[in-house]
PDB file of C-alpha atoms and ligand atoms in Angstrom:
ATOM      1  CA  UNK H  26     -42.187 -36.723 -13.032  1.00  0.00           C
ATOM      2  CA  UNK H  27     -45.639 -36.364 -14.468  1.00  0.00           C
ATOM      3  CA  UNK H  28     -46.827 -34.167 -17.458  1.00  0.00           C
ATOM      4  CA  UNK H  29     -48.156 -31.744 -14.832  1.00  0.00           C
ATOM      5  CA  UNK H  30     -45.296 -31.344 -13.415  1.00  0.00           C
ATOM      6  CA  UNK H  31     -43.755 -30.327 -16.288  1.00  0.00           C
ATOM      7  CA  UNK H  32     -45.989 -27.976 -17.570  1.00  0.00           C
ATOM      8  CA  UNK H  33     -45.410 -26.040 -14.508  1.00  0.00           C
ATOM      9  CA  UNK H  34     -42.331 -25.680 -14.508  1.00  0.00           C
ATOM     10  CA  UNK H  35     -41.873 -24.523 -18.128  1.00  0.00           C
ATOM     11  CA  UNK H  36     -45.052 -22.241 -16.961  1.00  0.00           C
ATOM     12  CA  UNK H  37     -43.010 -21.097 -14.238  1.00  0.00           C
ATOM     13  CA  UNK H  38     -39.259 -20.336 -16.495  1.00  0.00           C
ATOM     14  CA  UNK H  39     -41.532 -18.431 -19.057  1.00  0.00           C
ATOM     15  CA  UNK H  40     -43.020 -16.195 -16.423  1.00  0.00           C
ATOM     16  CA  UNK H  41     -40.027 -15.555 -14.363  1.00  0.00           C
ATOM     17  CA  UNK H  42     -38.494 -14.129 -18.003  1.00  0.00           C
ATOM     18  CA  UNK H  43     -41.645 -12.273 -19.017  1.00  0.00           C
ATOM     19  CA  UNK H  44     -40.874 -10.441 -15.569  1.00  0.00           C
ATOM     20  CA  UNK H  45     -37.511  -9.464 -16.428  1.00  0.00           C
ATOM     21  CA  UNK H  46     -39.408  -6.843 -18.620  1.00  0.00           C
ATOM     22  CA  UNK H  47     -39.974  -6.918 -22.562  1.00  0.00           C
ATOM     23  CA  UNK H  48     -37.327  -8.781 -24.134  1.00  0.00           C
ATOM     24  CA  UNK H  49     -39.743 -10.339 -26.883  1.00  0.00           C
ATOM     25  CA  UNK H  50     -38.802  -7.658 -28.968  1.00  0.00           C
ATOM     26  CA  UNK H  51     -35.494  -7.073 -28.558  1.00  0.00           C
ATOM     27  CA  UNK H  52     -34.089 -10.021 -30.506  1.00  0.00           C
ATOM     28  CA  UNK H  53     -35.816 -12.623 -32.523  1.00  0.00           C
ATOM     29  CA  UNK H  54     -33.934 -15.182 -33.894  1.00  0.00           C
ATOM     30  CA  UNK H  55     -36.876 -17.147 -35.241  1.00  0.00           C
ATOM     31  CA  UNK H  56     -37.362 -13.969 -37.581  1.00  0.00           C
ATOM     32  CA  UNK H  57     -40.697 -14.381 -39.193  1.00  0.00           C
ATOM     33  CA  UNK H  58     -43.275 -15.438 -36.160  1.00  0.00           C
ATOM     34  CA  UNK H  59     -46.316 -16.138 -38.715  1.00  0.00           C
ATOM     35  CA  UNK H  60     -43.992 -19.509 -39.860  1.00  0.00           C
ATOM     36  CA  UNK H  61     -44.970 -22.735 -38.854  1.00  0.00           C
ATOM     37  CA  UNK H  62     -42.007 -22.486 -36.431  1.00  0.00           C
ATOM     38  CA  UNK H  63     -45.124 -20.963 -34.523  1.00  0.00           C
ATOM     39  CA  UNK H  64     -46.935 -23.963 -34.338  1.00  0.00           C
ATOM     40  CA  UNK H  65     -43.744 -25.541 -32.194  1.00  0.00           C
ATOM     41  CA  UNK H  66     -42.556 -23.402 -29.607  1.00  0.00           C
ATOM     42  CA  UNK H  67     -44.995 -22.618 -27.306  1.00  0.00           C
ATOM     43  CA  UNK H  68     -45.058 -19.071 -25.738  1.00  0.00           C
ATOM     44  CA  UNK H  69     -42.916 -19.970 -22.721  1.00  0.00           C
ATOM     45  CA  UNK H  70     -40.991 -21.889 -24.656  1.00  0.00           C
ATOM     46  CA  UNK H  71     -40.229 -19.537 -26.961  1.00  0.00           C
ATOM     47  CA  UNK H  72     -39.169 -16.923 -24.669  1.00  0.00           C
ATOM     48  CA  UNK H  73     -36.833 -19.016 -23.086  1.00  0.00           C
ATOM     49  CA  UNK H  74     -35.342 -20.080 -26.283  1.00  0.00           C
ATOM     50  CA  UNK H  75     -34.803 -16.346 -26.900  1.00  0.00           C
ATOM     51  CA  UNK H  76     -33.830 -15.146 -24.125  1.00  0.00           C
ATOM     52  CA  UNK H  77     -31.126 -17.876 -23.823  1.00  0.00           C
ATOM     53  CA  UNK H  78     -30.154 -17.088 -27.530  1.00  0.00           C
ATOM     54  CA  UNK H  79     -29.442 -13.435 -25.887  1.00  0.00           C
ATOM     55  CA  UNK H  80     -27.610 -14.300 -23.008  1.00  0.00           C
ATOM     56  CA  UNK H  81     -25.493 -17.102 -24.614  1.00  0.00           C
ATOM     57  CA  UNK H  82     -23.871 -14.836 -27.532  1.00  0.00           C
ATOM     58  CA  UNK H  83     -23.853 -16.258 -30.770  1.00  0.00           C
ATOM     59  CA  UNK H  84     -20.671 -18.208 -30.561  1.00  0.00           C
ATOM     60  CA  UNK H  85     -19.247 -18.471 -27.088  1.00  0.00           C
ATOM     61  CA  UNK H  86     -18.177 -21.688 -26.579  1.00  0.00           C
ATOM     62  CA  UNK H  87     -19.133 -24.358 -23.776  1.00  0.00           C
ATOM     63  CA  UNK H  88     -16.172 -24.778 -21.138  1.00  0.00           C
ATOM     64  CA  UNK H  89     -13.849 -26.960 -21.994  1.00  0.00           C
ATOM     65  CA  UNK H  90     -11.664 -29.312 -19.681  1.00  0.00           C
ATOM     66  CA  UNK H  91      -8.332 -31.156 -19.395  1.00  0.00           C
ATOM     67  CA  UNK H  92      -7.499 -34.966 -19.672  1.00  0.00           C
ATOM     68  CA  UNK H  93      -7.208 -35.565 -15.784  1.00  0.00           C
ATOM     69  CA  UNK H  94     -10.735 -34.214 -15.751  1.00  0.00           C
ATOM     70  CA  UNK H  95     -11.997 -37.308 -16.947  1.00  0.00           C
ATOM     71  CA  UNK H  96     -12.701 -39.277 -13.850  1.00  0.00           C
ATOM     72  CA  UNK H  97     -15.448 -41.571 -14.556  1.00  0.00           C
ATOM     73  CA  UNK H  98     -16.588 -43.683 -18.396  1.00  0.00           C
ATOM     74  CA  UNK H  99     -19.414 -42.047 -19.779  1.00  0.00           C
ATOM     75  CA  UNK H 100     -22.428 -42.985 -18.331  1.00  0.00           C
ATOM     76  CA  UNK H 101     -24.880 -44.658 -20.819  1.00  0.00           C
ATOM     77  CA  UNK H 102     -28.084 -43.538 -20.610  1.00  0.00           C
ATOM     78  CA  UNK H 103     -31.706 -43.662 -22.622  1.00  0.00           C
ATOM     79  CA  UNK H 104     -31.152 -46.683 -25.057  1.00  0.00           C
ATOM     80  CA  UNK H 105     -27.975 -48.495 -24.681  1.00  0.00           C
ATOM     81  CA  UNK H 106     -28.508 -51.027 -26.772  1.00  0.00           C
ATOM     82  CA  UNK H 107     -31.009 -50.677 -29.751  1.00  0.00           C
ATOM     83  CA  UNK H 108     -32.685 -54.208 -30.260  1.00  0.00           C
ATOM     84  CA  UNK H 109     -33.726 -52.497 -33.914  1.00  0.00           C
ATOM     85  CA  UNK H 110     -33.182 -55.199 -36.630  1.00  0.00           C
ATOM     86  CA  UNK H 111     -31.490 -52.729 -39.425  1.00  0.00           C
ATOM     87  CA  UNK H 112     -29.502 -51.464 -36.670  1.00  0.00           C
ATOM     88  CA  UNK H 113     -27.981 -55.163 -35.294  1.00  0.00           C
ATOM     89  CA  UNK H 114     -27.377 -56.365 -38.602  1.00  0.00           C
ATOM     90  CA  UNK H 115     -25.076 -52.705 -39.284  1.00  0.00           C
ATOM     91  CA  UNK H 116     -23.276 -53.406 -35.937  1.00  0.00           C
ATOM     92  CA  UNK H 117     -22.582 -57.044 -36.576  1.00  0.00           C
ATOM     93  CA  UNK H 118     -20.559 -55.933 -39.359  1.00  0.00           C
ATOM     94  CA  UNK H 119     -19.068 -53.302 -37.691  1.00  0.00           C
ATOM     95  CA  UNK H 120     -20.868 -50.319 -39.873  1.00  0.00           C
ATOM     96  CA  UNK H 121     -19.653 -51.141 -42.821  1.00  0.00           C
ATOM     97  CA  UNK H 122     -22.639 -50.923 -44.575  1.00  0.00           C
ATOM     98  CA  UNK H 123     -23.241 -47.797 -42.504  1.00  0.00           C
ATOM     99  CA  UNK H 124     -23.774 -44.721 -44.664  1.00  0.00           C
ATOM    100  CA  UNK H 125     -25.122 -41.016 -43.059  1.00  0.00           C
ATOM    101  CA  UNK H 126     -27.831 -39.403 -45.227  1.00  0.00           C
ATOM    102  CA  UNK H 127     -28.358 -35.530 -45.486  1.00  0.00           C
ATOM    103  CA  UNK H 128     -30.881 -34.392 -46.930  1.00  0.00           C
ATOM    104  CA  UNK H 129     -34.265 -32.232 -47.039  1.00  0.00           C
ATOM    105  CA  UNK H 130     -34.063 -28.121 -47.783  1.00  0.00           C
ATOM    106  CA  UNK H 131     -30.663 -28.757 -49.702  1.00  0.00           C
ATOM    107  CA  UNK H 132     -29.576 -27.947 -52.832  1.00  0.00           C
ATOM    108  CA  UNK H 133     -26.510 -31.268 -52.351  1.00  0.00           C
ATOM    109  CA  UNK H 134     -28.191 -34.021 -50.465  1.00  0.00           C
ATOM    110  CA  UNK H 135     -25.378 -36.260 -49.589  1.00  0.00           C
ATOM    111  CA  UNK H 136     -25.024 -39.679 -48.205  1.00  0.00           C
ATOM    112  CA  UNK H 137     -21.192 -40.658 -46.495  1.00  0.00           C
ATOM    113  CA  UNK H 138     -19.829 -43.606 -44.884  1.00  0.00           C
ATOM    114  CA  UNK H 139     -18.042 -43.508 -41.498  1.00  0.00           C
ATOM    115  CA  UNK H 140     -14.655 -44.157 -43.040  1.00  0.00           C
ATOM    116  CA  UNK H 141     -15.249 -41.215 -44.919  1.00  0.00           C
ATOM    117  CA  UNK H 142     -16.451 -39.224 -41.972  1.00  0.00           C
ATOM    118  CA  UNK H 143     -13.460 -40.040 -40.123  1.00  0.00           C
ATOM    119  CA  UNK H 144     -11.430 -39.150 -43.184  1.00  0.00           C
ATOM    120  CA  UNK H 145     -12.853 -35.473 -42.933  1.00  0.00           C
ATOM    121  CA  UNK H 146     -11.387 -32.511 -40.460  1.00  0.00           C
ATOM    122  CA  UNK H 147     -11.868 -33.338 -37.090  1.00  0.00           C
ATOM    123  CA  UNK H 148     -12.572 -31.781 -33.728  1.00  0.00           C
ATOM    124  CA  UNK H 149     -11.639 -33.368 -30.337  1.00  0.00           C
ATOM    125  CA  UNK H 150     -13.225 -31.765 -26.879  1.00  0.00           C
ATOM    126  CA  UNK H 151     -13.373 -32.313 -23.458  1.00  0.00           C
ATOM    127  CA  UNK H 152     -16.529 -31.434 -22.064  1.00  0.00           C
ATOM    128  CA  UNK H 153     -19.353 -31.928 -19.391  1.00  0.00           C
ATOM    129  CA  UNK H 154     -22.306 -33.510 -20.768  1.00  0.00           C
ATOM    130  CA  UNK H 155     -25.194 -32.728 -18.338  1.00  0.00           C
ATOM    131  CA  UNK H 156     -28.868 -35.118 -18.017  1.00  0.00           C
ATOM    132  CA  UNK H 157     -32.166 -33.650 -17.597  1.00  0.00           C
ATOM    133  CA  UNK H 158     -32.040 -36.157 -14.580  1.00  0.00           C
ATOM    134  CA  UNK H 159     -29.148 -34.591 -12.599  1.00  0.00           C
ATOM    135  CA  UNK H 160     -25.823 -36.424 -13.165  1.00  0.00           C
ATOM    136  CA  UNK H 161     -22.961 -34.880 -15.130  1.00  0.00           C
ATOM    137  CA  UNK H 162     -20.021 -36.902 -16.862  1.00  0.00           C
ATOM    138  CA  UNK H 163     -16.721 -35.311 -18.022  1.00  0.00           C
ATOM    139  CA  UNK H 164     -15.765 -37.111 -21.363  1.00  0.00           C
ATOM    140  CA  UNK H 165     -13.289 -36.852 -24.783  1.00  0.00           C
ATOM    141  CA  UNK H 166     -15.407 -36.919 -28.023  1.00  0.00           C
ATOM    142  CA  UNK H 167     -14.084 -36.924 -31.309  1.00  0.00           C
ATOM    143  CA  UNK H 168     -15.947 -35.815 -34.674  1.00  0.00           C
ATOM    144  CA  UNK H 169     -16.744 -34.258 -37.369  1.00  0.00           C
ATOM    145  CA  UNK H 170     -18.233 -30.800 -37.185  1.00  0.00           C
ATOM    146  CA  UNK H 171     -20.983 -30.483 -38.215  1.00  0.00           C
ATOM    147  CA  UNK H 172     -20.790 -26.845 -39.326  1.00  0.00           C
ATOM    148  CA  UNK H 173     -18.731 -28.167 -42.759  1.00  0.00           C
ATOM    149  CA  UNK H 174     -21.377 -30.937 -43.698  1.00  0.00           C
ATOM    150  CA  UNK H 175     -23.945 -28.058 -43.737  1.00  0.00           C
ATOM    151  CA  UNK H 176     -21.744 -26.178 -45.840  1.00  0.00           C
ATOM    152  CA  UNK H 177     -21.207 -28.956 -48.058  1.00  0.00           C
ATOM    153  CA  UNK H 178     -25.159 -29.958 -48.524  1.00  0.00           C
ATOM    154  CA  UNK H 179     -25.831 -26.061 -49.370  1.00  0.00           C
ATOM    155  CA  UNK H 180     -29.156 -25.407 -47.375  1.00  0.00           C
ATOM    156  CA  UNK H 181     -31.693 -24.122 -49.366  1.00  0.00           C
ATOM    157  CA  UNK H 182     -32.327 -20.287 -47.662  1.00  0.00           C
ATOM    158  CA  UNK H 183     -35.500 -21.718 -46.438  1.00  0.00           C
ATOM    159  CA  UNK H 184     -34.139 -24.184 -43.609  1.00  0.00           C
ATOM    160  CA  UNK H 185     -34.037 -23.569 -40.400  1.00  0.00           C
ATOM    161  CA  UNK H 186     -33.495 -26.892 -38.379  1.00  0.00           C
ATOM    162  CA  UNK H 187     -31.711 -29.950 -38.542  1.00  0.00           C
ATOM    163  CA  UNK H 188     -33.951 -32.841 -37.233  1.00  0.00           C
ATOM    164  CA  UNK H 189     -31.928 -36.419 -36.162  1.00  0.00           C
ATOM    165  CA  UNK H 190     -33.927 -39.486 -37.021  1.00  0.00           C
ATOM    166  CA  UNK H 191     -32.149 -42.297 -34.707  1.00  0.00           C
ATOM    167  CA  UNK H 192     -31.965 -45.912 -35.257  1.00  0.00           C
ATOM    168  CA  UNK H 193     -33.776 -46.950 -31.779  1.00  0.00           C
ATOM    169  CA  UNK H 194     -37.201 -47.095 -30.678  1.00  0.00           C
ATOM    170  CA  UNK H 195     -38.365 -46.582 -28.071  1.00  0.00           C
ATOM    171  CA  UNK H 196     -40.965 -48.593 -25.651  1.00  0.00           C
ATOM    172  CA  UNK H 197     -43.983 -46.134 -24.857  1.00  0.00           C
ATOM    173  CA  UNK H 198     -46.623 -47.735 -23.402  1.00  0.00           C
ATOM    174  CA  UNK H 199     -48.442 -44.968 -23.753  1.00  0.00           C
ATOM    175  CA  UNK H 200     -48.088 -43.977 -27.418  1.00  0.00           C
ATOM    176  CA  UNK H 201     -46.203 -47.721 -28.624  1.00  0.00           C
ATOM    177  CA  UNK H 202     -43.094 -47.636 -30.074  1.00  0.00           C
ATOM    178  CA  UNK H 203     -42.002 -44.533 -31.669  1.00  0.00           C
ATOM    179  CA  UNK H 204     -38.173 -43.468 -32.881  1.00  0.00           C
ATOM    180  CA  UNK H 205     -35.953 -41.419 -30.757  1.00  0.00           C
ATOM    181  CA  UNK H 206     -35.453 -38.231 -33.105  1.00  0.00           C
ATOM    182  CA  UNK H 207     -34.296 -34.878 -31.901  1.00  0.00           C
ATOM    183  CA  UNK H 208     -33.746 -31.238 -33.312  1.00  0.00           C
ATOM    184  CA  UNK H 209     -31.362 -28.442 -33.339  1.00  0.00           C
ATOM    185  CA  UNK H 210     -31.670 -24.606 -35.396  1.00  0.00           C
ATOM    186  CA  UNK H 211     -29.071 -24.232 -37.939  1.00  0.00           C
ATOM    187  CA  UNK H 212     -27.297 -21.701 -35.637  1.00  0.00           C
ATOM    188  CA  UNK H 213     -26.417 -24.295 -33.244  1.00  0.00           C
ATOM    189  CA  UNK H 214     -25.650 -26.670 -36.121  1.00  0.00           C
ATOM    190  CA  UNK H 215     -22.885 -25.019 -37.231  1.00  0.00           C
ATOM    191  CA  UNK H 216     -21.589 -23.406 -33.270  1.00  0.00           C
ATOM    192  CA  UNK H 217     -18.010 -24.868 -33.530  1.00  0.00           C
ATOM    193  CA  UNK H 218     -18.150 -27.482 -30.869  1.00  0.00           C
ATOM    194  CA  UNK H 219     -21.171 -29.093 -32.694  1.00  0.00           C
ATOM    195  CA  UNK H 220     -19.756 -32.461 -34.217  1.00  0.00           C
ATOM    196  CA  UNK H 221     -20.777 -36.093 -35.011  1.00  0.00           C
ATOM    197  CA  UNK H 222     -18.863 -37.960 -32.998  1.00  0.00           C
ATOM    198  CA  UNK H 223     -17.468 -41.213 -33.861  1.00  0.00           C
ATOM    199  CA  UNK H 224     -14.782 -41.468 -31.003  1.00  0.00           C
ATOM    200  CA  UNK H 225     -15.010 -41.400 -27.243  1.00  0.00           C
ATOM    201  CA  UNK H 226     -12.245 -41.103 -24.755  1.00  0.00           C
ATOM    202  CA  UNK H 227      -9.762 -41.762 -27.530  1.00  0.00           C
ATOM    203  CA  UNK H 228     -11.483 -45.010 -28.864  1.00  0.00           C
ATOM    204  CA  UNK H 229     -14.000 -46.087 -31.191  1.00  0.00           C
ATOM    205  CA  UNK H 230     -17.765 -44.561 -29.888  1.00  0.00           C
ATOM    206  CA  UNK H 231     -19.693 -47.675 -28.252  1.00  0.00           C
ATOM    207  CA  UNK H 232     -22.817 -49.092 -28.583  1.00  0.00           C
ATOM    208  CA  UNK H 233     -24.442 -47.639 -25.250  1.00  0.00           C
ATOM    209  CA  UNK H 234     -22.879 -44.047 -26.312  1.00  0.00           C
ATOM    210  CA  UNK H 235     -24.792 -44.095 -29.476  1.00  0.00           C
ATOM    211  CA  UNK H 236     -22.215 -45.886 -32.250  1.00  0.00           C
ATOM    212  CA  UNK H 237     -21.676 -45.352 -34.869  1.00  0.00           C
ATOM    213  CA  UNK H 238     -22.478 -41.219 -34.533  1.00  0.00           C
ATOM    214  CA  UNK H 239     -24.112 -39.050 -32.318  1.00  0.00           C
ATOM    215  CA  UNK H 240     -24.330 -35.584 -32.188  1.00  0.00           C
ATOM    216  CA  UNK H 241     -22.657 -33.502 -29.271  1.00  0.00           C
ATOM    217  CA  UNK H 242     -24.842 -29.846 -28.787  1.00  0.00           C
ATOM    218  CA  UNK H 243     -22.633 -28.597 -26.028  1.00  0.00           C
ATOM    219  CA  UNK H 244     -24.538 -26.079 -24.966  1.00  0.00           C
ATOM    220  CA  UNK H 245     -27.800 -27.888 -24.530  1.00  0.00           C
ATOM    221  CA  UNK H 246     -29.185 -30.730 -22.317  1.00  0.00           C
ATOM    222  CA  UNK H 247     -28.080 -34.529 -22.882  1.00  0.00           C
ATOM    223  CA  UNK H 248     -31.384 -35.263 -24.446  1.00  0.00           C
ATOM    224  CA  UNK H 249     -30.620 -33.303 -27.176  1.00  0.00           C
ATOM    225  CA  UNK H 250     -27.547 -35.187 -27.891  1.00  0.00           C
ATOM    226  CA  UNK H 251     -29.116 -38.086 -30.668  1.00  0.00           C
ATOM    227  CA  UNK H 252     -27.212 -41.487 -30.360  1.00  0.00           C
ATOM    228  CA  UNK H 253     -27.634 -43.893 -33.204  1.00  0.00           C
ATOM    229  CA  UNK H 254     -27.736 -41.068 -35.843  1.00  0.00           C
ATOM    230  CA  UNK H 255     -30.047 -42.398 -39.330  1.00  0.00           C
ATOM    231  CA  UNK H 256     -30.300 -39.119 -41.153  1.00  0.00           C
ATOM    232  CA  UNK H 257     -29.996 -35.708 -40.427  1.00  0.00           C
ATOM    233  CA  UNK H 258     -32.821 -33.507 -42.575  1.00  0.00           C
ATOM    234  CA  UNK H 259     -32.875 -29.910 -42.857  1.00  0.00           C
ATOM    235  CA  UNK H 260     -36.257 -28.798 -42.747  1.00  0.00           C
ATOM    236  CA  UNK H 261     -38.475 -25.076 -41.801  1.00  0.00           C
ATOM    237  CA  UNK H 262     -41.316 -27.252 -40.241  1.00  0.00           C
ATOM    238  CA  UNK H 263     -40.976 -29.537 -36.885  1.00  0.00           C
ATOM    239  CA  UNK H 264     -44.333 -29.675 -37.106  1.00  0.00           C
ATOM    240  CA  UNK H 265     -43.687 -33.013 -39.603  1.00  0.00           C
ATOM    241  CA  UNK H 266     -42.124 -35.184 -37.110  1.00  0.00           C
ATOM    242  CA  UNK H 267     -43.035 -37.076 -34.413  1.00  0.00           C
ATOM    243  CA  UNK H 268     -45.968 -34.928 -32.288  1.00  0.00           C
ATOM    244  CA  UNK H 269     -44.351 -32.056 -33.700  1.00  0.00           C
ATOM    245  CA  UNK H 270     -42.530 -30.869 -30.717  1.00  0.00           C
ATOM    246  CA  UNK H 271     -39.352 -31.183 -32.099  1.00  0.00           C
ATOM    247  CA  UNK H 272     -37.735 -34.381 -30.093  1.00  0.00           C
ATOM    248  CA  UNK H 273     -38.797 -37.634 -28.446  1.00  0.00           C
ATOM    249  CA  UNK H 274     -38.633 -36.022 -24.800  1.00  0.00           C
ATOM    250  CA  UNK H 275     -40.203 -32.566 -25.827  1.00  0.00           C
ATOM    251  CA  UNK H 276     -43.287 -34.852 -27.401  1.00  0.00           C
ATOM    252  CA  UNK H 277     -43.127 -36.058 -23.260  1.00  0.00           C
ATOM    253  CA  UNK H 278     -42.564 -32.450 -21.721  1.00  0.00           C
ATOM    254  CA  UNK H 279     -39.230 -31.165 -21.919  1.00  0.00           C
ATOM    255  CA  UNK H 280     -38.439 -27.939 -23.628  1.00  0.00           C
ATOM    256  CA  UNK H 281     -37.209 -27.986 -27.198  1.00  0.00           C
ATOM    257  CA  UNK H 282     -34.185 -25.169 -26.499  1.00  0.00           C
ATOM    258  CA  UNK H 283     -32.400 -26.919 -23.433  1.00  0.00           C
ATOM    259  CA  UNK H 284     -29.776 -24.026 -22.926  1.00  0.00           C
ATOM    260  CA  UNK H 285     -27.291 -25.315 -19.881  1.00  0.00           C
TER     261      UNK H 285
HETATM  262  N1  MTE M 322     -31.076 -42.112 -29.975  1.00  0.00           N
HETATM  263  C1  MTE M 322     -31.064 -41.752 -28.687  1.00  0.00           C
HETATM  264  N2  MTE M 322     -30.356 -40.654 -28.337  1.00  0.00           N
HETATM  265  C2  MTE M 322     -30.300 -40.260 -27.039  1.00  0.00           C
HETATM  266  C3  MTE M 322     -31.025 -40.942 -26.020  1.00  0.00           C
HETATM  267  C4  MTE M 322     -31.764 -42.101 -26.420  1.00  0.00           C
HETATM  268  O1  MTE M 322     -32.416 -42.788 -25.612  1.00  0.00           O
HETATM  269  N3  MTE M 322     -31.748 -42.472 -27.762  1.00  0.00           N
HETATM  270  N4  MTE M 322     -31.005 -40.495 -24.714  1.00  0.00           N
HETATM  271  C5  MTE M 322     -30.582 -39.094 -24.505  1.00  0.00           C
HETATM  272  C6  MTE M 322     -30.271 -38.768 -23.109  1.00  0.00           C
HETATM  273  S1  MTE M 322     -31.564 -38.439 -22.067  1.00  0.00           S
HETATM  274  C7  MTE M 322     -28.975 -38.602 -22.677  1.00  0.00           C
HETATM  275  S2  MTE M 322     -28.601 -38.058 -21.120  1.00  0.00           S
HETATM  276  C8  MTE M 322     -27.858 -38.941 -23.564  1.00  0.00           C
HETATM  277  C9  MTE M 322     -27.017 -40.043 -22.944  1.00  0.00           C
HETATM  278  O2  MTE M 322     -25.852 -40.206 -23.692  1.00  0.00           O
HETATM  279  P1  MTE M 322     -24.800 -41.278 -23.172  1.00  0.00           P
HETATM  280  O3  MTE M 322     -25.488 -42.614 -23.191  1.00  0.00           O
HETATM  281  O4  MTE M 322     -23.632 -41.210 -24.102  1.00  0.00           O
HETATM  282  O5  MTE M 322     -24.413 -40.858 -21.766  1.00  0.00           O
HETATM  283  O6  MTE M 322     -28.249 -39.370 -24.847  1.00  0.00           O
HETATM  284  C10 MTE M 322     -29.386 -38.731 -25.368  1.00  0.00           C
HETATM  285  N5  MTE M 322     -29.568 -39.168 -26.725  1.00  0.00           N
HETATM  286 MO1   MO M 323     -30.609 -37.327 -20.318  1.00  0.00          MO
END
């Protein structure tokens, strides 16, 4: 699909909304709209992710489904297999040497190993994972949510995000290779069924599902989902990273709140 295309559609979801009469100022969870949050979400954009915010309820929870649900492996998609040199050397050993870093607007930056992530309170869910490109897959992930590492770090008042920096570049032609990175607001951060999951279908995550964490947003798009998890930073400003969209694929098109 080209640029255009996607443009127009986005064009299309905003005005649809704006139609449904004056929501913009019924609910604004971005609060102050002179931040450099501005800079990010374009108007269309913005009104989706708000309008979405409204119609989603602050906590209601993504279906969830039963074991004989699971009919198919998870389908690896995007990278599969990061060719990154840091990142090989870390698998050969079986992430060992793997440690998570937290940091940014925090007043606890922390940095924790997977052992000790899967010593931590865990969550296990069943859910549908839908792509941007039209296939579903039912699947078991198992993790740590992410609501309790937040709590731990101690965001500073000012942060508002939580961006993923991934081990695995991409190949752009267009732009050369760049990182996969996505971003989520600190409300979905800490929704209950957020985790960083380390297990799939009752074993260890694999390679092509993003080992040794990725992050499960169930309420969003795949793409939002970051395999190969670096660092997670909180931060007030997406403008920072990448071409300040907030994500690999919104820097290509796709919109930054990817409500389901
Ligand atoms: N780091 C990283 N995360 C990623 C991707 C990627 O290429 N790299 N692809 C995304 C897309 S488009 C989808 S649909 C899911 C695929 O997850 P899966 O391989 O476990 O099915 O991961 C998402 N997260
Ligand atoms: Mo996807």
């Amino acid at each position: 699909m080209t640029r255009l295309a996607l443009s127009r559609r986005r064009f299309l979801t905003g005005a649809t909304l704006a139609s449904a009469g004056t929501l913009s100022g019924c609910f604004d969870p971005l609060g102050n709209r002179d931040s450099s949050v501005r800079g990010v979400l374009e108007t269309a954009n913005s009104l989706t992710y708000r309008v979405q915010r409204m119609l989603l309820g602050s906590d209601d929870l993504a279906r969830e489904y039963s074991e004989s649900e699971i009919r198919q492996p998870q389908r690896p998609n995007g990278s599969t297999d990061p060719r990154d040199g840091d990142y090989r050397q870390m698998a050969g050993e079986n992430f060992a040497s793997y440690r998570l870093k937290i940091g940014g607007l925090v007043d606890a930056p922390l940095e924790v190993s997977l052992d000790e992530l899967r010593a931590m309170p865990a969550r296990t869910q069943i859910t549908r994972h839908d792509c941007v490109e039209g296939w579903s897959c039912i699947a078991k992930w198992t993790g740590v949510p992410l609501a309790g590492l937040i709590d731990q770090v101690r965001p500073k008042t000012s942060a508002r995000f939580v961006v993923f920096e991934c081990f695995d570049t991409m190949e752009n032609g267009f732009t050369g290779p760049i990182k996969y990175y996505e971003s989520i607001d600190l409300h979905d951060a800490r929704h209950p069924q957020t985790i960083l999951a380390y297990g799939l279908n009752g074993a260890p995550l694999p390679v092509s599902n993003g080992a040794p964490l990725r992050v499960r947003v169930e309420r969003q798009l795949g793409y939002k989902m970051a395999k190969y998890i670096r660092s997670l930073t909180l931060t007030d400003d997406l403008a920072a990273y990448g071409d300040g969209n907030g994500g690999y694929w919104e820097d290509r098109g796709y919109e930054w709140f990817a409500g389901i």
